[in-house]
Amino acid sequence: MAKTTTTFLDELIGAARGCLALIVGDRQSSAYFDFRQTGLVGSFIALVVALAVQAFGPQLLGIPTPSGVAGGVVILGALVIGVQFGIAWIVLRQLGRSDGFIPFVVVQNWATMFQAVLAVALIGIFGQPIAIEPGGEMAQLTSGSIPFIVLGIAALVISVNIARLILTLKPLHVALFVSAQLTTALVIQPILGMAL
């Protein structure tokens, strides 16, 4: 059953434990998240923090970024997440599992926040994962690439386990749900990125 919390800090700690439980595949991972209305609001606060960390975190670490990039990151991130939520709602509705939408949103928001914080920390520690040559003709992997690959694998595991353990979907439905989410992220993000 969903955990009842009293403060945002309690919710943050519970969500961190829940995300770790999702990574290891703990069947009780849903117990760490608050699926009530207050938990939903708290998860959107976490999402706002995630967008802010993604947009301004590199600058705070002293990594030079072009002017206006932070605003574009916030807009692009919000649009991609909004489209992902819309696709999730449609897929869950088609699967007859509309009841899973709020738990999905809560867990996804918290996972996004922790992934954003970890990504910016990895950039601060290891540097950018991809180096682009002056002129932009060639990109190459850097020492920061391996930690980002690990973070990407962890994000995929969390996505699968959200569908499997939080939404309790059947295996074929897990594959459909995760495929829809990945397709949305991998297709919509570049399209919206070019438009911005």
PDB file of C-alpha atoms in Angstrom:
ATOM      1  CA  MET A   1       0.000   0.000   0.000  1.00  0.00           C
ATOM      2  CA  ALA A   2       1.130   3.564  -0.585  1.00  0.00           C
ATOM      3  CA  LYS A   3       3.204   5.090   2.177  1.00  0.00           C
ATOM      4  CA  THR A   4       1.785   8.050   4.075  1.00  0.00           C
ATOM      5  CA  THR A   5       4.311  10.801   4.658  1.00  0.00           C
ATOM      6  CA  THR A   6       4.297  13.956   6.706  1.00  0.00           C
ATOM      7  CA  THR A   7       6.956  16.163   5.117  1.00  0.00           C
ATOM      8  CA  PHE A   8       8.544  16.649   1.734  1.00  0.00           C
ATOM      9  CA  LEU A   9      11.825  15.370   3.174  1.00  0.00           C
ATOM     10  CA  ASP A  10      10.108  12.130   4.254  1.00  0.00           C
ATOM     11  CA  GLU A  11       8.656  11.840   0.774  1.00  0.00           C
ATOM     12  CA  LEU A  12      12.072  12.491  -0.807  1.00  0.00           C
ATOM     13  CA  ILE A  13      13.744   9.813   1.317  1.00  0.00           C
ATOM     14  CA  GLY A  14      10.921   7.358   0.644  1.00  0.00           C
ATOM     15  CA  ALA A  15      11.104   8.015  -3.090  1.00  0.00           C
ATOM     16  CA  ALA A  16      14.890   7.524  -3.082  1.00  0.00           C
ATOM     17  CA  ARG A  17      14.418   4.173  -1.366  1.00  0.00           C
ATOM     18  CA  GLY A  18      11.632   3.334  -3.807  1.00  0.00           C
ATOM     19  CA  CYS A  19      13.816   4.097  -6.829  1.00  0.00           C
ATOM     20  CA  LEU A  20      16.614   1.940  -5.418  1.00  0.00           C
ATOM     21  CA  ALA A  21      14.045  -0.807  -4.797  1.00  0.00           C
ATOM     22  CA  LEU A  22      12.930  -0.496  -8.429  1.00  0.00           C
ATOM     23  CA  ILE A  23      16.512  -0.877  -9.645  1.00  0.00           C
ATOM     24  CA  VAL A  24      16.937  -4.150  -7.738  1.00  0.00           C
ATOM     25  CA  GLY A  25      13.422  -5.361  -8.618  1.00  0.00           C
ATOM     26  CA  ASP A  26      11.945  -5.349  -5.102  1.00  0.00           C
ATOM     27  CA  ARG A  27       8.257  -6.284  -5.329  1.00  0.00           C
ATOM     28  CA  GLN A  28       7.486  -3.998  -2.379  1.00  0.00           C
ATOM     29  CA  SER A  29       8.887  -0.907  -4.116  1.00  0.00           C
ATOM     30  CA  SER A  30       5.451   0.712  -4.388  1.00  0.00           C
ATOM     31  CA  ALA A  31       5.295   0.933  -0.583  1.00  0.00           C
ATOM     32  CA  TYR A  32       7.942   3.678  -0.629  1.00  0.00           C
ATOM     33  CA  PHE A  33       5.910   6.105  -2.747  1.00  0.00           C
ATOM     34  CA  ASP A  34       2.963   8.270  -1.710  1.00  0.00           C
ATOM     35  CA  PHE A  35       0.184   7.929  -4.296  1.00  0.00           C
ATOM     36  CA  ARG A  36      -2.239  10.264  -2.520  1.00  0.00           C
ATOM     37  CA  GLN A  37      -2.910  13.774  -3.805  1.00  0.00           C
ATOM     38  CA  THR A  38      -0.166  15.201  -1.575  1.00  0.00           C
ATOM     39  CA  GLY A  39       2.256  12.650  -2.991  1.00  0.00           C
ATOM     40  CA  LEU A  40       1.286  13.642  -6.526  1.00  0.00           C
ATOM     41  CA  VAL A  41       1.940  17.303  -5.721  1.00  0.00           C
ATOM     42  CA  GLY A  42       5.261  16.409  -4.089  1.00  0.00           C
ATOM     43  CA  SER A  43       6.280  14.449  -7.170  1.00  0.00           C
ATOM     44  CA  PHE A  44       5.591  17.464  -9.384  1.00  0.00           C
ATOM     45  CA  ILE A  45       7.771  19.567  -7.086  1.00  0.00           C
ATOM     46  CA  ALA A  46      10.467  16.943  -7.688  1.00  0.00           C
ATOM     47  CA  LEU A  47       9.868  17.259 -11.442  1.00  0.00           C
ATOM     48  CA  VAL A  48      10.333  21.040 -11.286  1.00  0.00           C
ATOM     49  CA  VAL A  49      13.562  20.467  -9.342  1.00  0.00           C
ATOM     50  CA  ALA A  50      14.659  17.977 -12.022  1.00  0.00           C
ATOM     51  CA  LEU A  51      14.047  20.465 -14.824  1.00  0.00           C
ATOM     52  CA  ALA A  52      15.896  23.194 -12.903  1.00  0.00           C
ATOM     53  CA  VAL A  53      18.853  20.891 -12.187  1.00  0.00           C
ATOM     54  CA  GLN A  54      19.043  19.838 -15.847  1.00  0.00           C
ATOM     55  CA  ALA A  55      18.866  23.445 -17.014  1.00  0.00           C
ATOM     56  CA  PHE A  56      21.070  25.243 -14.505  1.00  0.00           C
ATOM     57  CA  GLY A  57      23.153  22.492 -12.867  1.00  0.00           C
ATOM     58  CA  PRO A  58      25.976  22.488 -15.431  1.00  0.00           C
ATOM     59  CA  GLN A  59      26.324  26.270 -15.143  1.00  0.00           C
ATOM     60  CA  LEU A  60      26.470  26.042 -11.352  1.00  0.00           C
ATOM     61  CA  LEU A  61      29.315  23.544 -11.716  1.00  0.00           C
ATOM     62  CA  GLY A  62      31.212  26.024 -13.893  1.00  0.00           C
ATOM     63  CA  ILE A  63      30.630  24.211 -17.167  1.00  0.00           C
ATOM     64  CA  PRO A  64      30.334  26.810 -19.932  1.00  0.00           C
ATOM     65  CA  THR A  65      27.030  26.712 -21.786  1.00  0.00           C
ATOM     66  CA  PRO A  66      25.783  28.927 -24.604  1.00  0.00           C
ATOM     67  CA  SER A  67      23.379  31.721 -23.789  1.00  0.00           C
ATOM     68  CA  GLY A  68      19.727  30.674 -23.744  1.00  0.00           C
ATOM     69  CA  VAL A  69      20.382  26.945 -23.417  1.00  0.00           C
ATOM     70  CA  ALA A  70      18.851  26.730 -19.934  1.00  0.00           C
ATOM     71  CA  GLY A  71      15.485  28.030 -21.130  1.00  0.00           C
ATOM     72  CA  GLY A  72      15.502  25.607 -24.047  1.00  0.00           C
ATOM     73  CA  VAL A  73      16.321  22.705 -21.732  1.00  0.00           C
ATOM     74  CA  VAL A  74      13.376  23.566 -19.458  1.00  0.00           C
ATOM     75  CA  ILE A  75      10.944  23.926 -22.368  1.00  0.00           C
ATOM     76  CA  LEU A  76      12.166  20.781 -24.147  1.00  0.00           C
ATOM     77  CA  GLY A  77      12.148  18.738 -20.932  1.00  0.00           C
ATOM     78  CA  ALA A  78       8.637  19.859 -20.006  1.00  0.00           C
ATOM     79  CA  LEU A  79       7.298  19.134 -23.504  1.00  0.00           C
ATOM     80  CA  VAL A  80       8.877  15.665 -23.670  1.00  0.00           C
ATOM     81  CA  ILE A  81       7.582  14.747 -20.218  1.00  0.00           C
ATOM     82  CA  GLY A  82       4.126  16.067 -21.103  1.00  0.00           C
ATOM     83  CA  VAL A  83       4.039  13.975 -24.284  1.00  0.00           C
ATOM     84  CA  GLN A  84       5.281  10.907 -22.377  1.00  0.00           C
ATOM     85  CA  PHE A  85       2.513  11.340 -19.813  1.00  0.00           C
ATOM     86  CA  GLY A  86      -0.041  11.673 -22.610  1.00  0.00           C
ATOM     87  CA  ILE A  87       1.209   8.499 -24.308  1.00  0.00           C
ATOM     88  CA  ALA A  88       1.244   6.670 -20.956  1.00  0.00           C
ATOM     89  CA  TRP A  89      -2.351   7.708 -20.291  1.00  0.00           C
ATOM     90  CA  ILE A  90      -3.453   6.496 -23.747  1.00  0.00           C
ATOM     91  CA  VAL A  91      -1.613   3.162 -23.439  1.00  0.00           C
ATOM     92  CA  LEU A  92      -2.875   2.525 -19.901  1.00  0.00           C
ATOM     93  CA  ARG A  93      -6.410   3.388 -20.966  1.00  0.00           C
ATOM     94  CA  GLN A  94      -6.193   0.964 -23.900  1.00  0.00           C
ATOM     95  CA  LEU A  95      -4.928  -1.729 -21.530  1.00  0.00           C
ATOM     96  CA  GLY A  96      -7.837  -1.083 -19.165  1.00  0.00           C
ATOM     97  CA  ARG A  97      -5.461   0.154 -16.460  1.00  0.00           C
ATOM     98  CA  SER A  98      -6.303   3.846 -16.144  1.00  0.00           C
ATOM     99  CA  ASP A  99      -6.006   3.361 -12.376  1.00  0.00           C
ATOM    100  CA  GLY A 100      -2.239   3.083 -12.817  1.00  0.00           C
ATOM    101  CA  PHE A 101      -1.767   6.538 -14.306  1.00  0.00           C
ATOM    102  CA  ILE A 102      -1.321   8.464 -11.028  1.00  0.00           C
ATOM    103  CA  PRO A 103       1.146   5.908  -9.588  1.00  0.00           C
ATOM    104  CA  PHE A 104       3.060   6.038 -12.888  1.00  0.00           C
ATOM    105  CA  VAL A 105       3.244   9.844 -12.799  1.00  0.00           C
ATOM    106  CA  VAL A 106       4.369   9.901  -9.158  1.00  0.00           C
ATOM    107  CA  VAL A 107       7.130   7.336  -9.642  1.00  0.00           C
ATOM    108  CA  GLN A 108       8.233   8.739 -13.013  1.00  0.00           C
ATOM    109  CA  ASN A 109       8.523  12.265 -11.588  1.00  0.00           C
ATOM    110  CA  TRP A 110      10.693  11.096  -8.701  1.00  0.00           C
ATOM    111  CA  ALA A 111      12.833   8.903 -10.947  1.00  0.00           C
ATOM    112  CA  THR A 112      13.326  11.853 -13.310  1.00  0.00           C
ATOM    113  CA  MET A 113      14.532  14.020 -10.435  1.00  0.00           C
ATOM    114  CA  PHE A 114      17.067  11.477  -9.200  1.00  0.00           C
ATOM    115  CA  GLN A 115      18.273  10.824 -12.756  1.00  0.00           C
ATOM    116  CA  ALA A 116      18.725  14.565 -13.368  1.00  0.00           C
ATOM    117  CA  VAL A 117      20.707  15.053 -10.159  1.00  0.00           C
ATOM    118  CA  LEU A 118      22.891  12.024 -10.926  1.00  0.00           C
ATOM    119  CA  ALA A 119      23.444  13.146 -14.531  1.00  0.00           C
ATOM    120  CA  VAL A 120      24.616  16.604 -13.494  1.00  0.00           C
ATOM    121  CA  ALA A 121      26.809  15.097 -10.756  1.00  0.00           C
ATOM    122  CA  LEU A 122      28.358  12.744 -13.328  1.00  0.00           C
ATOM    123  CA  ILE A 123      29.061  15.681 -15.634  1.00  0.00           C
ATOM    124  CA  GLY A 124      30.710  17.500 -12.735  1.00  0.00           C
ATOM    125  CA  ILE A 125      32.855  14.486 -11.828  1.00  0.00           C
ATOM    126  CA  PHE A 126      33.696  12.938 -15.216  1.00  0.00           C
ATOM    127  CA  GLY A 127      32.966  15.730 -17.695  1.00  0.00           C
ATOM    128  CA  GLN A 128      30.631  15.750 -20.674  1.00  0.00           C
ATOM    129  CA  PRO A 129      29.779  12.278 -22.044  1.00  0.00           C
ATOM    130  CA  ILE A 130      30.244  13.425 -25.648  1.00  0.00           C
ATOM    131  CA  ALA A 131      32.842  15.878 -26.926  1.00  0.00           C
ATOM    132  CA  ILE A 132      31.993  17.823 -30.061  1.00  0.00           C
ATOM    133  CA  GLU A 133      34.844  19.137 -32.179  1.00  0.00           C
ATOM    134  CA  PRO A 134      34.900  22.871 -32.912  1.00  0.00           C
ATOM    135  CA  GLY A 135      32.704  23.407 -35.926  1.00  0.00           C
ATOM    136  CA  GLY A 136      30.408  20.575 -34.869  1.00  0.00           C
ATOM    137  CA  GLU A 137      31.471  18.109 -37.582  1.00  0.00           C
ATOM    138  CA  MET A 138      32.570  15.298 -35.293  1.00  0.00           C
ATOM    139  CA  ALA A 139      31.544  13.970 -31.892  1.00  0.00           C
ATOM    140  CA  GLN A 140      33.451  11.465 -29.803  1.00  0.00           C
ATOM    141  CA  LEU A 141      32.933   9.602 -26.563  1.00  0.00           C
ATOM    142  CA  THR A 142      34.810  10.729 -23.453  1.00  0.00           C
ATOM    143  CA  SER A 143      35.652   9.319 -20.023  1.00  0.00           C
ATOM    144  CA  GLY A 144      32.205  10.515 -18.941  1.00  0.00           C
ATOM    145  CA  SER A 145      30.490   8.179 -21.406  1.00  0.00           C
ATOM    146  CA  ILE A 146      30.679   4.979 -19.324  1.00  0.00           C
ATOM    147  CA  PRO A 147      28.899   6.436 -16.256  1.00  0.00           C
ATOM    148  CA  PHE A 148      26.186   7.793 -18.552  1.00  0.00           C
ATOM    149  CA  ILE A 149      25.740   4.370 -20.139  1.00  0.00           C
ATOM    150  CA  VAL A 150      25.315   2.905 -16.641  1.00  0.00           C
ATOM    151  CA  LEU A 151      22.800   5.652 -15.791  1.00  0.00           C
ATOM    152  CA  GLY A 152      20.922   4.879 -19.020  1.00  0.00           C
ATOM    153  CA  ILE A 153      20.758   1.179 -18.171  1.00  0.00           C
ATOM    154  CA  ALA A 154      19.484   2.030 -14.678  1.00  0.00           C
ATOM    155  CA  ALA A 155      16.818   4.285 -16.237  1.00  0.00           C
ATOM    156  CA  LEU A 156      15.713   1.444 -18.522  1.00  0.00           C
ATOM    157  CA  VAL A 157      15.537  -0.973 -15.572  1.00  0.00           C
ATOM    158  CA  ILE A 158      13.450   1.555 -13.638  1.00  0.00           C
ATOM    159  CA  SER A 159      11.090   1.978 -16.624  1.00  0.00           C
ATOM    160  CA  VAL A 160      10.579  -1.766 -16.922  1.00  0.00           C
ATOM    161  CA  ASN A 161      10.079  -2.162 -13.191  1.00  0.00           C
ATOM    162  CA  ILE A 162       7.620   0.732 -13.015  1.00  0.00           C
ATOM    163  CA  ALA A 163       5.466  -1.150 -15.520  1.00  0.00           C
ATOM    164  CA  ARG A 164       6.098  -4.512 -13.872  1.00  0.00           C
ATOM    165  CA  LEU A 165       6.049  -3.707 -10.143  1.00  0.00           C
ATOM    166  CA  ILE A 166       4.164  -0.417  -9.755  1.00  0.00           C
ATOM    167  CA  LEU A 167       1.555  -0.857 -12.492  1.00  0.00           C
ATOM    168  CA  THR A 168       1.591  -4.686 -12.213  1.00  0.00           C
ATOM    169  CA  LEU A 169       1.160  -5.107 -15.955  1.00  0.00           C
ATOM    170  CA  LYS A 170       1.358  -8.476 -17.693  1.00  0.00           C
ATOM    171  CA  PRO A 171       4.689  -9.211 -19.468  1.00  0.00           C
ATOM    172  CA  LEU A 172       3.397  -8.372 -22.955  1.00  0.00           C
ATOM    173  CA  HIS A 173       1.826  -5.176 -21.630  1.00  0.00           C
ATOM    174  CA  VAL A 174       5.114  -4.285 -19.903  1.00  0.00           C
ATOM    175  CA  ALA A 175       6.879  -4.574 -23.262  1.00  0.00           C
ATOM    176  CA  LEU A 176       4.201  -2.460 -24.974  1.00  0.00           C
ATOM    177  CA  PHE A 177       4.213   0.204 -22.264  1.00  0.00           C
ATOM    178  CA  VAL A 178       8.014   0.499 -22.081  1.00  0.00           C
ATOM    179  CA  SER A 179       8.303   0.497 -25.893  1.00  0.00           C
ATOM    180  CA  ALA A 180       5.782   3.335 -26.101  1.00  0.00           C
ATOM    181  CA  GLN A 181       7.711   5.323 -23.484  1.00  0.00           C
ATOM    182  CA  LEU A 182      11.100   4.746 -25.128  1.00  0.00           C
ATOM    183  CA  THR A 183       9.781   5.524 -28.591  1.00  0.00           C
ATOM    184  CA  THR A 184       8.277   8.736 -27.300  1.00  0.00           C
ATOM    185  CA  ALA A 185      11.534   9.789 -25.642  1.00  0.00           C
ATOM    186  CA  LEU A 186      13.767   8.813 -28.554  1.00  0.00           C
ATOM    187  CA  VAL A 187      11.574  10.193 -31.342  1.00  0.00           C
ATOM    188  CA  ILE A 188       9.839  13.222 -29.838  1.00  0.00           C
ATOM    189  CA  GLN A 189      12.899  14.682 -28.104  1.00  0.00           C
ATOM    190  CA  PRO A 190      14.994  15.155 -31.279  1.00  0.00           C
ATOM    191  CA  ILE A 191      11.985  16.483 -33.190  1.00  0.00           C
ATOM    192  CA  LEU A 192      11.129  19.004 -30.478  1.00  0.00           C
ATOM    193  CA  GLY A 193      14.821  19.817 -30.023  1.00  0.00           C
ATOM    194  CA  MET A 194      15.126  20.803 -33.682  1.00  0.00           C
ATOM    195  CA  ALA A 195      11.962  22.894 -33.434  1.00  0.00           C
ATOM    196  CA  LEU A 196      13.314  24.858 -30.485  1.00  0.00           C
TER     197      LEU A 196
END
